[in-house]
XYZ file of C-alpha atoms in Angstrom:
643
model
C 12.826 40.169 12.491
C 12.690 36.657 13.932
C 9.036 37.054 14.939
C 8.164 38.294 11.447
C 9.864 35.256 9.904
C 7.931 32.874 12.147
C 4.675 34.719 11.390
C 5.288 34.418 7.647
C 6.102 30.714 7.998
C 2.887 30.135 9.945
C 0.889 32.152 7.426
C 2.286 30.162 4.504
C 1.662 26.895 6.374
C -1.955 27.838 7.102
C -2.526 29.152 3.587
C -1.253 25.917 2.024
C -3.415 23.611 4.160
C -6.538 25.779 4.475
C -6.685 27.358 1.011
C -4.372 25.810 -1.563
C -4.989 22.167 -0.598
C -8.834 22.314 -0.769
C -8.714 24.262 -4.051
C -6.186 21.785 -5.430
C -8.425 18.841 -4.489
C -11.412 20.493 -6.188
C -9.300 21.130 -9.290
C -8.106 17.523 -9.275
C -11.684 16.305 -8.989
C -12.850 18.411 -11.934
C -10.012 17.207 -14.162
C -10.583 13.511 -13.486
C -14.401 13.520 -13.393
C -14.763 12.364 -17.004
C -12.289 9.541 -16.406
C -13.962 7.856 -13.431
C -17.203 6.493 -14.851
C -18.575 4.758 -11.757
C -21.879 5.043 -9.878
C -21.942 6.978 -6.601
C -24.189 6.079 -3.632
C -27.114 8.501 -3.592
C -27.932 9.264 0.047
C -28.507 13.044 0.328
C -29.289 13.060 4.054
C -26.272 10.887 4.873
C -23.994 13.041 2.716
C -25.163 16.245 4.426
C -24.818 14.618 7.835
C -21.283 13.413 7.091
C -20.275 16.862 5.872
C -21.725 18.609 8.935
C -20.069 16.170 11.349
C -16.807 16.598 9.455
C -16.884 20.392 9.690
C -17.788 20.191 13.396
C -14.793 17.937 14.025
C -12.440 20.227 12.094
C -13.580 23.498 13.672
C -14.054 21.994 17.134
C -10.572 20.454 17.143
C -9.027 23.740 16.031
C -10.796 25.513 18.901
C -9.534 22.835 21.314
C -5.974 23.501 20.190
C -6.435 27.274 20.407
C -8.009 27.464 23.877
C -6.455 24.412 25.551
C -3.219 24.022 23.644
C -2.532 27.755 23.250
C -1.659 27.250 19.616
C -2.808 26.342 16.139
C -3.146 22.998 14.307
C 0.330 23.188 12.789
C 2.658 20.286 13.470
C 5.519 22.411 12.186
C 4.621 24.943 14.917
C 2.972 22.814 17.627
C 0.875 24.413 20.404
C 2.400 25.101 23.811
C 0.306 22.520 25.657
C -0.465 18.910 24.833
C -4.212 18.545 24.222
C -5.905 15.311 25.275
C -9.473 16.426 26.047
C -12.435 17.661 24.037
C -12.498 16.146 20.567
C -8.951 14.919 21.166
C -10.474 12.666 23.796
C -12.424 10.980 20.993
C -9.773 10.792 18.256
C -6.028 11.345 18.137
C -6.477 13.260 14.876
C -10.030 14.707 14.826
C -9.157 17.263 12.127
C -8.117 14.542 9.704
C -11.141 12.393 10.584
C -13.354 15.396 9.913
C -11.614 16.138 6.620
C -12.257 12.573 5.433
C -15.936 12.829 6.437
C -16.251 16.099 4.516
C -14.546 14.626 1.452
C -16.888 11.638 1.248
C -19.946 13.665 2.263
C -19.408 16.366 -0.352
C -18.608 13.818 -3.067
C -21.849 11.943 -2.359
C -23.921 15.119 -2.248
C -22.608 16.332 -5.613
C -22.512 12.781 -7.031
C -18.832 13.116 -7.933
C -17.444 9.710 -8.880
C -13.920 11.068 -9.084
C -13.999 12.545 -5.593
C -15.708 9.504 -4.069
C -13.735 6.658 -5.660
C -10.381 8.309 -6.454
C -9.605 11.499 -4.536
C -11.103 10.536 -1.159
C -9.337 7.137 -0.876
C -6.034 8.693 -1.978
C -6.669 11.523 0.495
C -6.866 8.901 3.266
C -3.640 7.295 2.028
C -1.837 10.644 2.033
C -3.070 11.457 5.547
C -1.831 8.090 6.823
C 1.526 8.623 5.115
C 1.902 12.132 6.529
C 0.928 11.134 10.066
C 3.115 8.030 10.197
C 5.989 9.472 8.199
C 6.299 12.872 9.867
C 3.614 14.194 12.202
C 3.739 11.500 14.900
C 7.496 11.933 15.225
C 7.232 15.728 15.503
C 4.436 15.595 18.099
C 6.302 12.980 20.131
C 9.476 15.088 20.220
C 7.631 18.344 20.910
C 5.771 16.983 23.941
C 8.435 14.682 25.386
C 6.766 11.482 24.108
C 3.522 12.275 25.936
C 0.555 10.131 24.900
C -3.060 9.631 25.888
C -5.866 7.178 25.279
C -8.988 8.178 23.383
C -12.549 6.884 23.422
C -12.047 4.983 20.158
C -8.633 3.506 21.015
C -8.251 -0.265 20.943
C -8.144 -1.864 24.418
C -4.792 -2.161 26.167
C -2.764 -5.332 25.788
C -3.532 -7.004 29.110
C -5.594 -9.812 30.628
C -8.275 -7.511 32.050
C -11.878 -8.397 31.349
C -13.194 -6.819 28.162
C -15.537 -3.948 28.990
C -18.999 -3.633 27.485
C -17.900 -0.391 25.796
C -15.015 -2.074 23.977
C -17.165 -5.092 23.172
C -19.682 -2.836 21.441
C -16.928 -0.772 19.817
C -15.844 -3.910 17.958
C -18.821 -3.299 15.709
C -17.417 0.173 14.935
C -13.778 -0.884 14.639
C -14.363 -4.028 12.576
C -17.851 -4.789 11.302
C -18.827 -1.298 10.140
C -15.698 -0.811 7.963
C -16.066 -4.350 6.636
C -19.708 -3.828 5.612
C -18.980 -0.459 3.988
C -15.973 -1.628 1.971
C -17.473 -5.001 1.037
C -20.705 -3.415 -0.114
C -18.695 -0.883 -2.123
C -17.344 -3.708 -4.282
C -20.853 -5.151 -4.619
C -22.293 -1.715 -5.441
C -19.840 -1.219 -8.322
C -21.119 -4.359 -10.033
C -19.360 -6.685 -12.445
C -16.280 -5.044 -14.018
C -15.470 -5.121 -17.722
C -12.377 -7.258 -17.134
C -14.141 -9.833 -14.938
C -12.710 -13.369 -14.701
C -14.838 -16.316 -13.580
C -13.409 -18.488 -10.797
C -15.266 -21.571 -11.974
C -13.142 -24.635 -12.776
C -14.010 -28.118 -14.042
C -14.273 -29.561 -10.535
C -17.125 -27.186 -9.740
C -19.322 -29.187 -12.119
C -19.214 -32.085 -9.643
C -20.505 -30.031 -6.714
C -24.192 -30.840 -6.013
C -26.805 -28.149 -5.421
C -28.645 -28.451 -2.100
C -31.152 -25.657 -1.641
C -31.622 -26.415 2.083
C -27.927 -25.629 2.690
C -28.889 -21.969 2.466
C -29.795 -22.241 6.168
C -26.202 -22.445 7.492
C -25.163 -19.963 4.790
C -27.605 -17.339 6.080
C -27.102 -18.210 9.751
C -23.425 -17.359 9.271
C -24.267 -13.653 9.535
C -25.768 -13.662 13.059
C -23.228 -16.258 14.204
C -20.328 -14.092 13.051
C -21.999 -11.021 14.523
C -21.938 -12.686 17.952
C -18.138 -13.104 17.970
C -17.620 -9.968 20.143
C -19.611 -11.703 22.894
C -17.280 -14.716 22.784
C -14.286 -12.547 23.651
C -13.468 -12.256 27.350
C -10.202 -10.323 27.729
C -8.546 -7.237 26.258
C -5.678 -9.325 24.923
C -7.970 -11.681 23.009
C -9.917 -8.658 21.763
C -6.738 -7.108 20.354
C -5.890 -10.417 18.714
C -9.335 -10.491 17.083
C -8.970 -6.875 15.933
C -5.611 -7.435 14.266
C -6.723 -10.782 12.810
C -9.710 -9.218 11.111
C -7.957 -6.022 10.024
C -5.159 -8.065 8.451
C -7.717 -10.319 6.792
C -9.621 -7.344 5.395
C -6.411 -5.836 4.025
C -5.487 -9.075 2.256
C -8.941 -9.890 0.899
C -9.955 -6.370 -0.118
C -6.615 -5.937 -1.881
C -7.373 -9.135 -3.830
C -10.807 -7.770 -4.745
C -9.169 -4.562 -5.947
C -6.466 -6.046 -8.167
C -7.958 -9.385 -9.261
C -11.393 -9.001 -10.924
C -12.609 -12.491 -10.054
C -16.340 -13.174 -9.995
C -18.600 -16.127 -9.294
C -21.158 -16.683 -12.039
C -24.539 -17.278 -10.441
C -26.567 -20.151 -11.848
C -30.220 -19.592 -12.577
C -32.581 -21.374 -10.184
C -35.639 -22.996 -11.731
C -37.092 -24.828 -8.738
C -38.807 -22.185 -6.616
C -39.427 -22.940 -2.924
C -38.736 -21.366 0.466
C -35.059 -22.344 0.370
C -34.402 -21.166 -3.173
C -36.244 -17.927 -2.446
C -33.778 -17.336 0.389
C -30.876 -17.954 -2.002
C -32.321 -15.571 -4.599
C -32.992 -12.903 -1.958
C -29.459 -13.268 -0.624
C -28.015 -12.821 -4.090
C -29.928 -9.593 -4.591
C -28.223 -8.230 -1.462
C -24.862 -9.675 -2.451
C -23.306 -9.961 -5.894
C -21.046 -11.891 -8.242
C -18.068 -9.693 -7.406
C -16.005 -9.841 -4.184
C -15.832 -13.599 -4.615
C -12.210 -14.702 -4.248
C -11.154 -15.125 -1.474
C -14.528 -15.907 0.098
C -15.252 -13.732 3.119
C -17.876 -16.270 4.190
C -15.118 -18.845 4.578
C -12.769 -16.413 6.291
C -15.399 -15.351 8.831
C -16.372 -18.975 9.484
C -12.770 -19.814 10.390
C -12.443 -16.666 12.507
C -15.552 -17.812 14.390
C -13.986 -21.252 14.874
C -10.810 -19.734 16.315
C -12.534 -17.523 18.881
C -15.256 -20.030 19.736
C -12.477 -22.524 20.505
C -10.689 -19.994 22.719
C -13.906 -19.279 24.634
C -15.158 -22.877 24.821
C -12.132 -25.190 24.457
C -14.139 -28.219 25.627
C -16.707 -27.668 22.869
C -14.268 -27.036 20.048
C -15.906 -29.832 18.046
C -19.128 -27.779 17.954
C -17.223 -24.839 16.474
C -15.781 -27.159 13.835
C -19.239 -28.457 12.905
C -20.680 -24.945 12.552
C -17.718 -23.681 10.526
C -17.623 -26.685 8.194
C -21.365 -26.399 7.538
C -20.963 -22.707 6.657
C -18.011 -23.420 4.347
C -19.769 -26.315 2.598
C -22.897 -24.200 2.163
C -20.836 -21.732 0.111
C -20.362 -24.515 -2.450
C -23.713 -26.289 -2.296
C -25.704 -23.068 -2.723
C -23.504 -22.264 -5.753
C -22.732 -18.895 -4.148
C -19.006 -19.630 -4.319
C -16.657 -21.851 -6.278
C -13.955 -24.231 -5.089
C -11.267 -21.613 -5.748
C -13.185 -19.000 -3.739
C -13.306 -21.373 -0.783
C -9.681 -22.527 -1.028
C -8.377 -18.978 -1.166
C -10.639 -18.053 1.743
C -8.936 -20.800 3.753
C -5.540 -19.546 2.548
C -6.383 -15.988 3.605
C -7.271 -17.204 7.092
C -4.062 -19.248 7.291
C -1.983 -16.210 6.323
C -3.742 -14.147 8.985
C -3.518 -16.790 11.703
C 0.180 -17.485 11.050
C 1.152 -13.949 10.056
C 3.730 -13.464 12.828
C 5.545 -16.681 11.951
C 5.314 -15.893 8.236
C 6.686 -12.393 8.843
C 9.508 -13.762 10.991
C 10.458 -16.217 8.247
C 10.364 -13.461 5.628
C 12.636 -11.286 7.767
C 14.956 -14.234 8.402
C 15.153 -14.725 4.629
C 15.937 -11.017 4.174
C 18.597 -11.250 6.879
C 20.248 -14.198 5.135
C 20.351 -12.189 1.926
C 21.713 -9.139 3.771
C 24.655 -11.218 5.006
C 25.269 -13.124 1.770
C 27.910 -10.863 0.189
C 30.166 -12.777 -2.197
C 32.728 -11.464 -4.641
C 35.014 -12.940 -7.245
C 38.236 -11.436 -8.632
C 39.388 -11.724 -12.242
C 42.582 -9.698 -12.405
C 41.665 -6.118 -11.506
C 37.961 -6.789 -12.014
C 35.643 -7.657 -9.141
C 32.243 -9.314 -9.594
C 29.836 -8.879 -6.661
C 26.851 -11.175 -6.230
C 24.390 -8.358 -5.493
C 24.557 -7.316 -9.145
C 22.481 -10.398 -9.973
C 19.440 -8.878 -8.253
C 19.834 -5.637 -10.184
C 20.110 -7.670 -13.391
C 16.873 -9.520 -12.575
C 15.157 -6.176 -12.082
C 16.536 -4.946 -15.400
C 15.311 -8.065 -17.197
C 11.829 -7.769 -15.668
C 11.614 -4.075 -16.518
C 12.814 -4.627 -20.082
C 10.221 -7.374 -20.642
C 7.379 -5.200 -19.368
C 8.397 -2.225 -21.496
C 9.000 -4.563 -24.426
C 5.453 -5.914 -24.559
C 4.286 -2.281 -24.688
C 6.789 -1.252 -27.388
C 7.795 -4.469 -29.214
C 8.991 -2.991 -32.513
C 11.325 -0.369 -31.081
C 13.473 -2.096 -28.493
C 16.297 0.395 -28.988
C 14.065 2.960 -27.277
C 13.929 0.700 -24.229
C 17.731 0.443 -24.212
C 17.975 4.239 -24.279
C 15.465 4.650 -21.459
C 17.039 1.926 -19.337
C 20.640 3.071 -19.743
C 19.695 6.698 -19.064
C 18.047 5.484 -15.864
C 21.175 4.034 -14.290
C 23.348 6.871 -15.627
C 20.991 9.367 -13.990
C 21.003 7.296 -10.792
C 24.800 7.324 -10.741
C 25.138 11.048 -11.401
C 22.516 11.900 -8.797
C 24.178 9.838 -6.086
C 27.542 11.437 -6.834
C 26.131 14.779 -5.746
C 24.172 13.389 -2.784
C 26.204 10.453 -1.470
C 29.553 10.451 -3.273
C 32.515 9.756 -0.980
C 35.882 7.934 -1.033
C 33.991 4.840 0.125
C 31.218 5.281 -2.446
C 32.646 6.098 -5.858
C 29.726 4.553 -7.741
C 26.553 4.818 -5.662
C 23.104 4.973 -7.257
C 20.059 7.043 -6.332
C 16.444 6.278 -7.253
C 15.399 9.864 -7.903
C 18.384 10.338 -10.189
C 17.109 7.476 -12.336
C 13.716 9.204 -12.594
C 15.377 12.425 -13.749
C 17.577 10.563 -16.238
C 14.631 8.662 -17.698
C 12.488 11.803 -17.837
C 15.121 13.838 -19.714
C 15.746 11.016 -22.185
C 12.040 10.558 -22.875
C 11.668 14.302 -23.467
C 14.415 14.215 -26.102
C 13.019 11.065 -27.740
C 9.559 12.639 -27.943
C 10.963 15.868 -29.405
C 13.026 14.191 -32.122
C 10.657 11.345 -33.027
C 6.985 10.488 -33.396
C 6.825 8.633 -30.090
C 4.361 9.933 -27.514
C 6.002 11.455 -24.455
C 3.164 10.252 -22.236
C 3.248 6.718 -23.617
C 6.997 6.341 -23.098
C 6.732 7.701 -19.578
C 3.850 5.324 -18.939
C 5.760 2.188 -19.910
C 8.701 3.339 -17.782
C 6.368 3.806 -14.802
C 4.836 0.375 -15.330
C 8.302 -1.195 -15.296
C 9.566 0.779 -12.306
C 7.949 -1.321 -9.571
C 9.431 -4.705 -10.606
C 12.798 -3.024 -11.186
C 12.733 -1.656 -7.640
C 11.314 -4.907 -6.284
C 14.410 -6.852 -7.368
C 16.711 -3.893 -6.807
C 15.920 -3.814 -3.101
C 17.410 -7.305 -2.751
C 20.639 -5.758 -3.996
C 20.205 -3.104 -1.312
C 19.966 -5.838 1.305
C 23.285 -7.365 0.233
C 25.039 -4.027 -0.141
C 23.537 -2.610 3.060
C 22.226 0.588 1.492
C 18.762 2.081 2.080
C 18.849 0.523 5.549
C 16.682 1.382 8.524
C 17.563 2.958 11.829
C 17.945 0.920 15.036
C 14.749 -0.152 16.778
C 13.811 -2.079 19.897
C 10.055 -1.907 19.362
C 9.575 -4.060 16.286
C 10.972 -7.034 14.431
C 13.913 -6.112 12.243
C 17.010 -7.477 10.576
C 20.700 -7.466 11.535
C 23.569 -6.789 9.147
C 26.774 -8.541 10.202
C 28.825 -8.846 7.027
C 31.957 -6.648 7.149
C 31.382 -5.507 3.555
C 27.899 -4.160 4.297
C 27.428 -0.389 4.329
C 25.604 -0.820 7.629
C 28.915 -1.898 9.128
C 31.351 0.227 7.110
C 29.510 3.568 7.045
C 26.802 3.564 9.737
C 28.689 1.396 12.244
C 25.549 -0.536 13.210
C 26.730 -4.090 12.579
C 24.657 -6.589 14.570
C 22.019 -4.051 15.611
C 18.312 -4.647 15.039
C 17.278 -2.244 12.255
C 13.931 -1.413 10.694
C 13.676 -3.679 7.607
C 13.165 -0.741 5.251
C 14.398 -2.669 2.220
C 11.658 -5.234 2.836
C 9.082 -2.467 3.280
C 10.079 -1.185 -0.151
C 9.937 -4.687 -1.653
C 6.414 -5.133 -0.276
C 5.194 -1.701 -1.395
C 6.502 -2.192 -4.935
C 4.879 -5.632 -5.085
C 1.510 -4.176 -4.063
C 1.875 -1.173 -6.374
C 2.682 -3.294 -9.421
C -0.537 -5.312 -9.296
C -2.608 -2.175 -8.793
C -1.040 -0.723 -11.948
C -1.630 -3.951 -13.875
C -5.309 -3.819 -12.889
C -5.530 -0.246 -14.186
C -3.970 -1.406 -17.460
C -6.555 -4.198 -17.626
C -9.329 -1.614 -17.251
C -7.946 0.324 -20.233
C -7.178 3.524 -18.337
C -4.889 6.142 -19.936
C -1.122 5.863 -19.588
C -0.983 9.290 -17.927
C -3.408 8.184 -15.239
C -1.390 5.039 -14.550
C 1.844 7.050 -14.467
C 0.247 9.412 -11.978
C -1.013 6.612 -9.743
C 2.475 5.070 -9.731
C 4.037 8.360 -8.646
C 1.384 8.890 -5.954
C 1.710 5.388 -4.511
C 5.490 5.345 -4.728
C 5.753 8.786 -3.150
C 3.366 7.870 -0.314
C 5.149 4.646 0.564
C 8.574 6.255 0.165
C 7.616 9.129 2.494
C 6.922 6.694 5.333
C 9.867 4.448 4.488
C 12.284 7.383 4.628
C 11.123 8.229 8.158
C 12.418 4.819 9.260
C 15.696 4.877 7.348
C 19.001 5.589 9.053
C 21.685 6.216 6.447
C 24.043 8.797 7.994
C 24.845 10.414 4.631
C 21.192 11.372 3.955
C 20.864 15.194 4.079
C 18.012 17.070 5.765
C 16.145 20.165 4.634
C 13.668 22.189 6.736
C 13.151 19.437 9.283
C 12.614 16.573 6.840
C 14.880 14.214 4.971
C 15.593 15.394 1.426
C 14.063 12.204 0.051
C 10.817 12.914 1.908
C 10.588 16.252 0.106
C 11.221 14.430 -3.163
C 8.502 11.931 -2.262
C 6.069 14.827 -1.752
C 7.070 16.269 -5.124
C 6.476 12.829 -6.648
C 2.943 12.815 -5.212
C 2.130 16.294 -6.555
C 3.537 15.475 -10.000
C 1.568 12.227 -9.975
C -1.661 14.074 -9.223
C -0.975 16.444 -12.117
C -0.336 13.539 -14.492
C -3.710 11.960 -13.682
C -5.338 15.114 -15.059
C -3.958 14.687 -18.594
C -5.755 12.800 -21.342
C -3.851 10.134 -23.262
C -4.102 6.755 -24.935
C -4.236 3.399 -23.109
C -1.455 0.821 -23.184
C -1.095 -1.404 -26.255
C 0.197 -4.802 -25.162
C 1.454 -7.652 -27.339
C 2.509 -11.212 -26.609
C 6.064 -11.887 -25.499
C 8.454 -13.357 -28.084
C 11.968 -14.811 -28.152
C 13.507 -11.669 -29.616
C 12.226 -9.693 -26.640
C 13.442 -12.328 -24.173
C 16.958 -12.435 -25.675
C 17.221 -8.650 -25.688
C 16.088 -8.522 -22.067
C 18.841 -10.983 -21.118
C 21.437 -8.857 -22.902
C 20.149 -5.762 -21.138
C 20.335 -7.678 -17.867
C 24.061 -8.247 -18.515
C 24.525 -4.487 -19.006
C 22.839 -3.883 -15.656
C 24.981 -6.581 -14.050
C 28.106 -4.761 -15.219
C 26.851 -1.390 -13.974
C 25.616 -2.558 -10.578
C 27.728 -5.632 -9.799
C 31.131 -5.310 -11.489
C 33.795 -2.777 -10.518
C 37.520 -2.084 -10.227
C 38.328 -2.120 -6.490
C 41.957 -0.977 -6.784
C 41.054 2.231 -8.606
C 40.183 5.573 -7.027
C 38.780 7.065 -10.203
C 35.211 8.314 -10.123
C 32.635 5.609 -11.004
C 35.315 2.899 -10.793
C 34.441 1.349 -7.430
C 31.091 0.294 -6.014
C 32.542 0.008 -2.505
C 35.852 -0.477 -0.753
C-alpha cells in the first residue's frame, strides 16, 4: 500500500511538471497574446538552435539523474545518488536552463510577443523563486549538504591567480547578459509614456563632434576589463559589482520610461557620421542612468586596482568618456548624474546595506507604549496607519467619488486579517494577531458583494485594491519590525538583525532575543517597494486592471515564497513539506496568472484633493486603533495585541 501511495505521488508530480505545466503555459500565452503588442526578434535559426539546445539539456539531465543518480528529476523524491557529472558538471540546474532556452526559442520561432516578453521572464522569476525558496533546501538536506562546482560557476573567493577560462567566462557571465538585456530595451523602441530627461542646464552644454572618439573607444576599453583582473577575489568583486549595477539600472529602465531626445545633426563629417552610425545601433531609450557612465567608472575602479601608480590615467580616460556622453548629445546631465549615482550605490552597497539593516534594527528595538486608564497605545500602530493612509490615497485617486467603497474595502481587509490569524496564530499571547492572506480573503469577499449589489466593476475594485496593497505592506512591515512578527530564522552566513526588546515576539514567543536573524521584514519592504513601481509603470502604459492585479499577485507570491523559506516563526504550520504560507504564495501565483487572462478596462486616475486627503487621515486613525491600540488587562478575544 505504501509503495502504491509513493508511486501515485510520483506520477502526479511528473504529470504536473511534464504535462499540466507546459499546457498551462501555452494556454496562458494564447490568452495574453492580444494584450502584449510588442515586436519579437526574428531570428529563425537562432530560435531553432535555442530550442534544440534546450531540449538536449532537459533530456540529457534527466538521463544523468536516471543512470547516475538512480532516480528521477523530482526534488520531492530525490534520486539515491548525488549527481555532479555530465550536464550537472556544466550547470547546477541544467533542466531549468534548458526549459528557459526552449521557452525563448519557441517564442521567437512562432513570433509570440506574449511568450517572449511576458511568460518567459516570469518563468525565469518563478524558477528562481522555487529553487531558492524550496529546492535548494530539499537537495541540501537529502544529500547531507553535499555540493560541487560546475564549469560555469564563479571563481572561488581566494587570492589565486585568475585562470584564462574564468577570464574568458566573464564575457559569458557579464557582457553577454548585459548586451542582450540592453539591446532588448533598444529593440522595443520609444514607449508611449516616454519622458525626456532634458533639463534647462542641458542647453548650455556645447556640441563637440570630435568627442565621439572617446565615446566610441569606451566599448573596447570596457571590453578589456577582464584582462585587468588578476585574482579570483577581484574577479568576484567585479562580477557582483556589475550584476548589482545591471539590476539597478535595468530596473530603472523598466519602471521609468526616460529617454534622451537626439538632436538632428546638420554638419556632416567623419565625426558626425560616427555619431549618427552609433545612434542607429543604440537608441533614445535606456538613457537614465547612463550605462556609458557606469562602465567608465567600473573601468576606473579596476584599472586603479591593477595599476595603482597610474590611477591618474584611469581618471583621465573615465572623465573623457563621461564628458563625451554630454558633448555628443547622446546623454543629458540627468543621465550622467544618475549613472554616477548608480556606480556609487554599487561601490558602497555593503556599507549602504549595513546602514539599512542598522536602521531596521533600531526600529525593531524601538517599542514604546503609553497607558490611558485601561487603554494602551503602542507606537508600532503608527506604521500601520501610514500604510492605511497611503493605500487609501491610491485607491481614492482611482475612485474619487465613492470613498465609502474604499472604507468598506479597507475595513474588511483588517477584519479578514484578524479572523484569519485567529485560526492560524491565535493564542493566549496573541489575542489580536493579523494575517496577510486573511486580508486578501476579506477584501475579495467584500468586493464580490459590492459588485453583486451595485454597478461597480468587480475587476476594477480588485485592481485598485491590488495597486494599494504594496504601499500598505511596505509601511506595515515596519510595524512587524517593532512587534517582532514575520521574523526570520537564525543565520550565521549573512548580515541580519537582532531583536533585544523584551516586548518583541522574537523574545517572547521564539526565544531568540539577541540572535542574528534573517531580515525578512526588510526583504518584504524591498520587494513591495520594487513591485509598486512596476505596477505604476503598467498603469502608465494603460494596461487592463485585471492584468495589473495578476502581475501583483504573481510578484507578491514569488517574493513571498522565498521570504517564507527564511522565516522562523514557531507558530507557522507546515503542510506536505512546505510552510502553509508557501502553499498560499503558490496559489497567489496561479490566481495571478489566471487574472492576466481576463479582459477589462484600464485605471481611471484623477488628481488628489483635500477631501481625499482628510478622509485618508481619518481612515489612518481607524487603522491606528485596530493595529496600535488595545486593552492589555483583558483576556477577551481581539482585546489584546500582545501581553
